mmCIF file of C-alpha atoms in Angstrom:
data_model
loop_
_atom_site.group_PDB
_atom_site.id
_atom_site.type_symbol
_atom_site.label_atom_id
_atom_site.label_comp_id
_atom_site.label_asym_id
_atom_site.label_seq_id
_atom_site.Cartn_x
_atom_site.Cartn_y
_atom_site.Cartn_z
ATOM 1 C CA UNK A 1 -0.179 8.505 -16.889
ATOM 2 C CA UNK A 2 -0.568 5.864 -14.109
ATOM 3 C CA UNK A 3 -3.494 3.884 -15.979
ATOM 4 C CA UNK A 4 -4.441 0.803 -17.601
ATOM 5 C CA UNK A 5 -7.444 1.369 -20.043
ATOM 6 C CA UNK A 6 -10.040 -0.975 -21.156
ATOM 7 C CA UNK A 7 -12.080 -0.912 -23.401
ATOM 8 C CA UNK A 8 -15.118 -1.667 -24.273
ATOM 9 C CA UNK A 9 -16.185 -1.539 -20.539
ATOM 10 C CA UNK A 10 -19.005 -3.760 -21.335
ATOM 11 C CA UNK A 11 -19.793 -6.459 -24.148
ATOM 12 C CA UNK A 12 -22.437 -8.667 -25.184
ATOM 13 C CA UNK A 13 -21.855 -11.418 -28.194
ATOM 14 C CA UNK A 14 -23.057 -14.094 -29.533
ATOM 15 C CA UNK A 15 -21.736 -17.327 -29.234
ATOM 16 C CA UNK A 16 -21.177 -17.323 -33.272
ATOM 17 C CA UNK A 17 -19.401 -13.775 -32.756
ATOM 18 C CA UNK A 18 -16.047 -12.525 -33.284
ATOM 19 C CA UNK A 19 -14.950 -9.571 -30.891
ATOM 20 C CA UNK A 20 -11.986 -8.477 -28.992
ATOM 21 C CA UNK A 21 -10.924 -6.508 -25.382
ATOM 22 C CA UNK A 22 -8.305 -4.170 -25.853
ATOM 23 C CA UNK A 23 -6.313 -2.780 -23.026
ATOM 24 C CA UNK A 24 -3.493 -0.082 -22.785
ATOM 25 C CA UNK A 25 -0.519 1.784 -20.478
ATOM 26 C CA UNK A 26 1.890 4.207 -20.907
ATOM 27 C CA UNK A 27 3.304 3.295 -17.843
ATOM 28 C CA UNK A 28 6.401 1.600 -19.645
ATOM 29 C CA UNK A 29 5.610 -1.376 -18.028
ATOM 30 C CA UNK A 30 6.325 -4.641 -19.689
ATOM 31 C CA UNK A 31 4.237 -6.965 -17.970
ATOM 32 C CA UNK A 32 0.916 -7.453 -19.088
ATOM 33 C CA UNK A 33 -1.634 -9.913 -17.577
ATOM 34 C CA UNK A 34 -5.103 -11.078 -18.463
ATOM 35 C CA UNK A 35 -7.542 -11.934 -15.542
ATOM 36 C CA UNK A 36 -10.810 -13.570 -15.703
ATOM 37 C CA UNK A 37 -13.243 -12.732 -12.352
ATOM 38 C CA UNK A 38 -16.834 -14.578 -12.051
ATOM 39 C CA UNK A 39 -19.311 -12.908 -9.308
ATOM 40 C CA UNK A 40 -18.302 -12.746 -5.711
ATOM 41 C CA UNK A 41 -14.977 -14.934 -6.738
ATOM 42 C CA UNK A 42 -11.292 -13.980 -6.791
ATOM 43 C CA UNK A 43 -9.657 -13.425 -10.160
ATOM 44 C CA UNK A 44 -8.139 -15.671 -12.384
ATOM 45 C CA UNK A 45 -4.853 -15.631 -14.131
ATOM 46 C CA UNK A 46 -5.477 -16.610 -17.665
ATOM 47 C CA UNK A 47 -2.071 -15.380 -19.504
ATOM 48 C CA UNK A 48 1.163 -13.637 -19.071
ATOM 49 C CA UNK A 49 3.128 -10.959 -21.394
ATOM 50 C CA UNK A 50 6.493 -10.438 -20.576
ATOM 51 C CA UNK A 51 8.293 -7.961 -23.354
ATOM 52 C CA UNK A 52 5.379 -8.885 -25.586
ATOM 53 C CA UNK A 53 6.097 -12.881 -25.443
ATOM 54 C CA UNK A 54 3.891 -14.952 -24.266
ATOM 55 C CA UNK A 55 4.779 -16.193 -20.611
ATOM 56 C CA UNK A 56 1.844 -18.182 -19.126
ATOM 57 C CA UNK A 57 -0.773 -19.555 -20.492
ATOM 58 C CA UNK A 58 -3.185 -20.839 -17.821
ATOM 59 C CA UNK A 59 -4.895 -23.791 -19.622
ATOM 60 C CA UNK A 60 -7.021 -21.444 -21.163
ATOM 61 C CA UNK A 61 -9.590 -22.674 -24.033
ATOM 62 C CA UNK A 62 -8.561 -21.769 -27.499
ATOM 63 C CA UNK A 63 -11.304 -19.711 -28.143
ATOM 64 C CA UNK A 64 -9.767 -17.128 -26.117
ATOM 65 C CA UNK A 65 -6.758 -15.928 -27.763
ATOM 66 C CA UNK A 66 -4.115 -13.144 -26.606
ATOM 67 C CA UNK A 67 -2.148 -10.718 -28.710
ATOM 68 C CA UNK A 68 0.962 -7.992 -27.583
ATOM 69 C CA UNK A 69 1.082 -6.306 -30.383
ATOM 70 C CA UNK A 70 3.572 -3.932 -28.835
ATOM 71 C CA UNK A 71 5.287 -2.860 -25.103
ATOM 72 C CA UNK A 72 1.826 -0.636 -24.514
ATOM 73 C CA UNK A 73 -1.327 -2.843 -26.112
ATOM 74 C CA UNK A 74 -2.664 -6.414 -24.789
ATOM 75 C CA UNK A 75 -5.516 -7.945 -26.887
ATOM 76 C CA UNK A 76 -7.743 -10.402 -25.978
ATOM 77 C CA UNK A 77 -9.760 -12.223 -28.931
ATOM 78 C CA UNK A 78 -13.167 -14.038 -28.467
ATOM 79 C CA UNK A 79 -14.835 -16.530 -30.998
ATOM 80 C CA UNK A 80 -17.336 -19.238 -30.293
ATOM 81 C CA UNK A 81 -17.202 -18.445 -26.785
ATOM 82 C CA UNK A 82 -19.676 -19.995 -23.977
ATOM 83 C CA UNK A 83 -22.110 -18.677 -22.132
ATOM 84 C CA UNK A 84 -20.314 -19.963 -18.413
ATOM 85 C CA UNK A 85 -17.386 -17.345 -20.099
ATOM 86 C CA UNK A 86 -19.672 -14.213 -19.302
ATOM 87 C CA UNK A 87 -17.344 -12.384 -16.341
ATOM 88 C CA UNK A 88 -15.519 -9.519 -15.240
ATOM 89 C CA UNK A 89 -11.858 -9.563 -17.688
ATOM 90 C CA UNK A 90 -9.763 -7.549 -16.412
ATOM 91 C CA UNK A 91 -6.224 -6.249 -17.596
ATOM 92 C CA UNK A 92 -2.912 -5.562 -15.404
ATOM 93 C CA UNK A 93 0.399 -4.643 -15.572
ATOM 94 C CA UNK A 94 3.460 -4.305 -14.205
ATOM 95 C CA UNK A 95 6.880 -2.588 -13.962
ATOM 96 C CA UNK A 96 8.145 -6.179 -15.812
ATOM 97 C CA UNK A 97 7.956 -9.560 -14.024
ATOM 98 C CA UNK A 98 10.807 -9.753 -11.616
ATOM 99 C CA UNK A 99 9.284 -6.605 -10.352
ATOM 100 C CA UNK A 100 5.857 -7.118 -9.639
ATOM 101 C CA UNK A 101 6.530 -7.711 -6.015
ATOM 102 C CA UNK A 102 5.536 -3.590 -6.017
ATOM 103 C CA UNK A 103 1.852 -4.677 -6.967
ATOM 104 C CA UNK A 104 -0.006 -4.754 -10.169
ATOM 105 C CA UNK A 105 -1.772 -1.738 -11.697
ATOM 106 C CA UNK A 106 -5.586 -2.921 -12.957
ATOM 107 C CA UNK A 107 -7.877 -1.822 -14.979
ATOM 108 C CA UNK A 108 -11.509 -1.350 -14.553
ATOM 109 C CA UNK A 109 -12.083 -4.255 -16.401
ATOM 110 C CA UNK A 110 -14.990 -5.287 -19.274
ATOM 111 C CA UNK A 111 -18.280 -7.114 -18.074
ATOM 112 C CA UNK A 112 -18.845 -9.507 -20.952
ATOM 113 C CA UNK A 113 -21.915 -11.174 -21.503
ATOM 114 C CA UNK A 114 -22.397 -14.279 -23.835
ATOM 115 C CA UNK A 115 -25.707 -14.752 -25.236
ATOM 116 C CA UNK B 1 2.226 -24.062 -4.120
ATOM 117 C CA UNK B 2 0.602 -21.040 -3.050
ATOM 118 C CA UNK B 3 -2.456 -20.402 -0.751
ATOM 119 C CA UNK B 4 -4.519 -17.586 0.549
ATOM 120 C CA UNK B 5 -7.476 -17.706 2.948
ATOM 121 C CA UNK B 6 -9.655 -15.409 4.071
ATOM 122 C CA UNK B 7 -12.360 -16.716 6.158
ATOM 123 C CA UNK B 8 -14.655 -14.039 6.846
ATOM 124 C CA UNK B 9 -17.033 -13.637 3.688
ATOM 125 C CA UNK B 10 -18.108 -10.389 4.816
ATOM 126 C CA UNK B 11 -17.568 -7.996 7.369
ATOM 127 C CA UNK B 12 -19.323 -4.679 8.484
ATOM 128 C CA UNK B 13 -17.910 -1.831 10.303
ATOM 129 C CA UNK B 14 -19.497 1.869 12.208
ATOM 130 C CA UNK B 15 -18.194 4.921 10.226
ATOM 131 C CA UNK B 16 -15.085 6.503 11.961
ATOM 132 C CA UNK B 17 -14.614 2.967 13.871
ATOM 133 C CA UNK B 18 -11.524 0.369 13.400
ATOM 134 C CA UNK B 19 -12.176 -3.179 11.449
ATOM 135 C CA UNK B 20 -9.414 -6.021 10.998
ATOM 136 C CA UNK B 21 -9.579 -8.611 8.295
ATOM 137 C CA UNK B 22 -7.599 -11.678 7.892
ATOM 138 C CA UNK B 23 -5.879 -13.479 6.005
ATOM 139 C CA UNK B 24 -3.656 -16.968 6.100
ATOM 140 C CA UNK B 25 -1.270 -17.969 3.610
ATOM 141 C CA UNK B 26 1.482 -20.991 3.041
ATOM 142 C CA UNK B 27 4.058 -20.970 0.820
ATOM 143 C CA UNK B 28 7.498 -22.932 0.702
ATOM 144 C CA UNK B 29 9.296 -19.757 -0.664
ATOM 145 C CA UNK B 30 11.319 -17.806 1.640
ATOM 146 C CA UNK B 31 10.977 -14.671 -0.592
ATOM 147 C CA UNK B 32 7.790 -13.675 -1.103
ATOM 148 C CA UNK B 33 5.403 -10.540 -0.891
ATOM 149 C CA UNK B 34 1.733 -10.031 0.369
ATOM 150 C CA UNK B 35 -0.609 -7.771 -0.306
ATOM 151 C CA UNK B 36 -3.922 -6.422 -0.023
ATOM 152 C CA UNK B 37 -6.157 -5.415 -3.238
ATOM 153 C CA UNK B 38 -9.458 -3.410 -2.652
ATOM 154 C CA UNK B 39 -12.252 -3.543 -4.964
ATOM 155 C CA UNK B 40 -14.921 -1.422 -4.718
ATOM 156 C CA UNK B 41 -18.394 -1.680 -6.916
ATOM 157 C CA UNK B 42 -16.236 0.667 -9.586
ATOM 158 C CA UNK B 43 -14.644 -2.851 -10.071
ATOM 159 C CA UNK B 44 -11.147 -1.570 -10.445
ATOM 160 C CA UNK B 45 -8.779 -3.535 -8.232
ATOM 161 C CA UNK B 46 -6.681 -1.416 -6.356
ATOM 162 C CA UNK B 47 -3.361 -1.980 -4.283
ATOM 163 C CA UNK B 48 -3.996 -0.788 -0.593
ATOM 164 C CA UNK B 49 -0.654 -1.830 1.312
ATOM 165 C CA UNK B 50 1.949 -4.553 -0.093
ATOM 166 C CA UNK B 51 4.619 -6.172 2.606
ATOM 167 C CA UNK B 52 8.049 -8.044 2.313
ATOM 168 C CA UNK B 53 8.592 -11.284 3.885
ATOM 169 C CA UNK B 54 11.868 -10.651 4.734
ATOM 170 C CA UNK B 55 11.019 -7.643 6.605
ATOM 171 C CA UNK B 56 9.856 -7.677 9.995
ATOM 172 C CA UNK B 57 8.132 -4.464 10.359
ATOM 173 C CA UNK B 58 4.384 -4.112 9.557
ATOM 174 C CA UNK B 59 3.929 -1.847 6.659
ATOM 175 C CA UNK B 60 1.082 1.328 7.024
ATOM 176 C CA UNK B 61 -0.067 3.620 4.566
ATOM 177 C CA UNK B 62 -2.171 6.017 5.950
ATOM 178 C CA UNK B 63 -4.970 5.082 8.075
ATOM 179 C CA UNK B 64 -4.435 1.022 6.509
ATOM 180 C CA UNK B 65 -1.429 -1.274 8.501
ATOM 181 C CA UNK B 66 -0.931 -4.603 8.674
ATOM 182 C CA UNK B 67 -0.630 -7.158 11.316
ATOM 183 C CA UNK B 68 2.305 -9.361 9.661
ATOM 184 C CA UNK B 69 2.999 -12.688 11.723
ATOM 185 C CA UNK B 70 5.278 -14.575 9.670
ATOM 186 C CA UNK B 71 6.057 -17.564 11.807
ATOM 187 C CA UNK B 72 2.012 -18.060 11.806
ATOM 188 C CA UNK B 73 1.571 -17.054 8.175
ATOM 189 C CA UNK B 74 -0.780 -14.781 9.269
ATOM 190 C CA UNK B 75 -1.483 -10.802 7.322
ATOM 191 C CA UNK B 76 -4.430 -8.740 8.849
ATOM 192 C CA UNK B 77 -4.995 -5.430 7.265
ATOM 193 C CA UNK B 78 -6.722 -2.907 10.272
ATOM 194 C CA UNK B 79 -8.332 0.191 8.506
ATOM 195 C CA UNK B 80 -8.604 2.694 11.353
ATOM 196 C CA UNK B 81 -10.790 5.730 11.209
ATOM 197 C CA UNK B 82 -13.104 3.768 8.329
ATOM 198 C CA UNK B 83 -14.694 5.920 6.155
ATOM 199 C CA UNK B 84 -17.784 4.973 3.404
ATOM 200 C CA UNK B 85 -15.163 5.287 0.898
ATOM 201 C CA UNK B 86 -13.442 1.994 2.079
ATOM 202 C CA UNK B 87 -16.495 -0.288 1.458
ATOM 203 C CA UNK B 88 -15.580 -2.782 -1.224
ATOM 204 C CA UNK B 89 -14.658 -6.116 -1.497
ATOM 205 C CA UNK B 90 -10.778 -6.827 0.195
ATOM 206 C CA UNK B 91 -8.775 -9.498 -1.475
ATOM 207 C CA UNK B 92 -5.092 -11.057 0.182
ATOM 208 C CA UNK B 93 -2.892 -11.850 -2.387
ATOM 209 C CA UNK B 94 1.139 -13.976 -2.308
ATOM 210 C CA UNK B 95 3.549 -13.542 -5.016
ATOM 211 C CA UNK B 96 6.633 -15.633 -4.635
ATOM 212 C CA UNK B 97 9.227 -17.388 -6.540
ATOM 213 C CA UNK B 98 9.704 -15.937 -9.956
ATOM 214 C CA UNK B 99 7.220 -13.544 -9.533
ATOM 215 C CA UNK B 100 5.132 -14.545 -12.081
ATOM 216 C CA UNK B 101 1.944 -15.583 -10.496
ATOM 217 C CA UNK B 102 -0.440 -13.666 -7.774
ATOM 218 C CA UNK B 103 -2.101 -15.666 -6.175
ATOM 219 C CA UNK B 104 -5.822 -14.512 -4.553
ATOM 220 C CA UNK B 105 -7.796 -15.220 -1.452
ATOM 221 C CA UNK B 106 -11.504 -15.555 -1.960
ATOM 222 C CA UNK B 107 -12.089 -12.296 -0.510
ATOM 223 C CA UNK B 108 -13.479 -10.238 2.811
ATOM 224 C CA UNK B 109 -16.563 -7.598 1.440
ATOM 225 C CA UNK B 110 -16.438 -4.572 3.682
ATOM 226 C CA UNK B 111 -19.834 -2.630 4.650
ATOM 227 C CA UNK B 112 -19.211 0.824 6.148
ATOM 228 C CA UNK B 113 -22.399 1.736 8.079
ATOM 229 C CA UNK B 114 -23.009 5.293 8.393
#
C-alpha cells in the first residue's frame, strides 16, 4: 500500500459546526503533515507529527486542532471555523522526519467549504 | 531561511515537444534537497524527480531531468517528449536543515496542447 487516504474528499460546514478530516497510511511512515492550499497558491504547512507527537505547529488558529491517534491516523478537527478557511487540506507523510529528503507521499486532499 | 521562485505563472507546450521550467532557490544550508511536485486537476501532489545538493549530477527519471546549477541556485526540470498527461500545475520545493519543513515555490501551470 503506497497511499495516503483522505477522507471526506469534500466538506461543507457551518461556521457553528463541528467536523473533522481524517487521513491514513500503511506505509509505516511516521511522519505525518497537515497542509492547507488556497486556489492557484502553494501549500501551507500547518502542523507536524513525528511518532505521533506533535512537532510543528505553524501559528495555526485554535479552531483547527490536530490529533495522532496512532503511527497510521492524522486527524484534523474544525469548530467555529471562517469562511477565508475554505481550501484544499491536504495530508502527507513520510518515511519519519530525518528522512523526508526522499519526498513526501500526499494525499488527494479534502476541498472544504465554510458557509 | 528558505526560498523558492518560480517566475513563470504558466507555461504551454506542443504534444511530443520539450518544455523547461525554472526555479531559484537560497538557502544558508549546505545540505539540502530539491524537488519537483506535480499537481494535476486530480489535486494529488505528486513527486516527479528529487535532487541532492551535495551531488553534482543532474538527476532524470524517465523522460523528466533536471538542470541543477548549484553555484547559481538554479533547478530547471525539462520534460522531454511531453505528453497531455503532464499538464498540471509544477511546484519547486527545498528541504534543508532538520528536515522538517518543505518549503514551496508559487508554482509553473503546464498546458499540453494537442
Amino acid at each position: 500500500d503506497t497511499e495516503v487516504t483522505q477522507t471526506p474528499k469534500h466538506l461543507v460546514m457551518g461556521m457553528t459546526n463541528k467536523k473533522s478530516l481524517k487521513c491514513e497510511q500503511h506505509m509505516g511512515h511516521r511522519a505525518m503533515y497537515w497542509y492547507k492550499q488556497k486556489a492557484k497558491k502553494p501549500p501551507e504547512l500547518m502542523f507536524v507529527y513525528s511518532y505521533e507527537k506533535l512537532s510543528i505547529n505553524e501559528s495555526v488558529p485554535s479552531r483547527f486542532s490536530p490529533e495522532c491517534p496512532n503511527s497510521s491516523l492524522l486527524n484534523l478537527h474544525l469548530h467555529a471555523l471562517q469562511p477565508e478557511d475554505s481550501a484544499l487540506y491536504l495530508c502527507a507523510s513520510s518515511q519519519d522526519l530525518y528522512r523526508a529528503n526522499y519526498g513526501y507521499t500526499f494525499g488527494s486532499g479534502t476541498r472544504l467549504t465554510v458557509v | 531561511a528558505q526560498t523558492v521562485t518560480q517566475s513563470q505563472p504558466e507555461m504551454s507546450v506542443q504534444e511530443a515537444e520539450t518544455v523547461t521550467l525554472s526555479c531559484t532557490y537560497d538557502t544558508s544550508e549546505s545540505d539540502y534537497y530539491l524537488f519537483w511536485y506535480k499537481q494535476p486537476p486530480s489535486r494529488q501532489m505528486i513527486l516527479v524527480i528529487r535532487q541532492e545538493a551535495y551531488k553534482q549530477q543532474n538527476a532524470t527519471e524517465n523522460r523528466f531531468s533536471v538542470n541543477f546549477q548549484k553555484a547559481a541556485k538554479s533547478f530547471s526540470l525539462k520534460i522531454s517528449d511531453s505528453q497531455l498527461g503532464d499538464a498540471a500545475m509544477y511546484f519547486c520545493a527545498s528541504l534543508s536543515g532538520g528536515y522538517q519543513k518543505v518549503t514551496f515555490g508559487t508554482g509553473t501551470k503546464l498546458q499540453v496542447i494537442p
